[in-house]
Coordinates of C-alpha atoms and ligand atoms in Angstrom, one line a residue:
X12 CA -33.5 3.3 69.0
X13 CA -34.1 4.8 66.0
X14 CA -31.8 4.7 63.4
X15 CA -31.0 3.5 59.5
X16 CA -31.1 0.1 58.2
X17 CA -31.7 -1.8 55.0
X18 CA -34.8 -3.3 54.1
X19 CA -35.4 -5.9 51.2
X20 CA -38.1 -6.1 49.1
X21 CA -39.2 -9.8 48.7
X22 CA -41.3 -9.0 46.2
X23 CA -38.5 -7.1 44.3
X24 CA -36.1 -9.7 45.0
X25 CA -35.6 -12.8 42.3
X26 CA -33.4 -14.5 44.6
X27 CA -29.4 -14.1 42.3
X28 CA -27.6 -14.0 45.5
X29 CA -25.6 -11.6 44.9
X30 CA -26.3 -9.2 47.9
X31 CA -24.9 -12.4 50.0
X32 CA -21.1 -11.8 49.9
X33 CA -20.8 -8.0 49.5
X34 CA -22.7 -7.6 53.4
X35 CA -18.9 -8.8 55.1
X36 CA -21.0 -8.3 58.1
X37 CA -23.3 -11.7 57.2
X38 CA -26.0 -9.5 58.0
X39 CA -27.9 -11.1 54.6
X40 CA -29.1 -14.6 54.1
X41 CA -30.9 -16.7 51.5
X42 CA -34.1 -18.1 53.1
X43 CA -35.9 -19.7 51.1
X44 CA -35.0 -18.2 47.9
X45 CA -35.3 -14.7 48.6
X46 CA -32.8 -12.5 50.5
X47 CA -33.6 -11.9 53.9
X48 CA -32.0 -9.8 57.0
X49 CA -31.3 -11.9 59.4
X50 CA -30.8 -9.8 62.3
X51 CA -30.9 -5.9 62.9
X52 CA -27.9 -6.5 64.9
X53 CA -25.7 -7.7 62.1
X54 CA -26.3 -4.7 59.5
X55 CA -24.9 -1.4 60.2
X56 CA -27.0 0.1 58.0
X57 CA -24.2 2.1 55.9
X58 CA -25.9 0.2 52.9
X59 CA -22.7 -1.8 50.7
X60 CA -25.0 -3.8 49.2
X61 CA -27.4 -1.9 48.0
X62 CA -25.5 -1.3 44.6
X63 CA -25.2 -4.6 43.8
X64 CA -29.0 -5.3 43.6
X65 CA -29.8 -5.8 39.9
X66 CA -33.3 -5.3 40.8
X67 CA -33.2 -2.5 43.4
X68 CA -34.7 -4.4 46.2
X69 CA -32.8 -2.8 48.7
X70 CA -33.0 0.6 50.2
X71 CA -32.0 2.3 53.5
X72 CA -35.2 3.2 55.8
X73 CA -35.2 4.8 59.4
X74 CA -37.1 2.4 62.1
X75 CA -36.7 1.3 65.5
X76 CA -33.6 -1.5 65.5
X77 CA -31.3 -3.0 67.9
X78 CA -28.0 -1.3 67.6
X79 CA -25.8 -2.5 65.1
X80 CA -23.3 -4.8 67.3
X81 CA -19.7 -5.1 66.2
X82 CA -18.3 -7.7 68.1
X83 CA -20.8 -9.6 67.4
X84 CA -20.6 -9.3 64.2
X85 CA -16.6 -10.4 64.3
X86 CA -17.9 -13.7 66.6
X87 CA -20.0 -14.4 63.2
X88 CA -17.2 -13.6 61.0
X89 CA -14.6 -15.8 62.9
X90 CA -17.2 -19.0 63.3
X91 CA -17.8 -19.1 59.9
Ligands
SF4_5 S1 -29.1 -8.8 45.0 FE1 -31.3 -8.1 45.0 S2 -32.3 -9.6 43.8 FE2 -30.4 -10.5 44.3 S3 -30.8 -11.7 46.1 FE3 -30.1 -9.7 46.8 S4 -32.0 -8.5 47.2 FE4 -32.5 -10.3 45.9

């Protein structure tokens, strides 16, 4: 499906880490120094983090992704 989701710039990114916490839905990871999304499923695209990027790395764009998947997202939540 199509639908809206955030995208990261790595070449944008410098790596501060501060994107990390404010996606509750873990849907953001440091790999490798740069922020990375780890799976479509996790981010549900409303875009929380995007403010917090010093840098503007992150944006919203439309492309095909796997529905965003709540309860998978709480299995994350409660495992970690
Ligand atoms: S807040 Fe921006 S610059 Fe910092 S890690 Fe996240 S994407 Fe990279």
């Amino acid at each position: 499906m199509k639908r809206q989701i955030i995208h990261i710039d790595a070449d944008k990114c410098n790596g501060c880490g501060l994107c990390v916490p404010d996606c509750p839905e873990g849907a953001i990871q440091m790999i490798n120094g740069r922020a990375r999304l780890i799976s479509d499923l996790y981010c549900d695209g409303l875009g929380a983090c995007i403010g917090t990027c010093p840098v503007g790395a992150i944006t919203i764009e439309e492309r095909e992704a796997a529905p965003y998947n709540e309860a998978l997202v709480m299995e994350n939540i409660i495992n970690s």
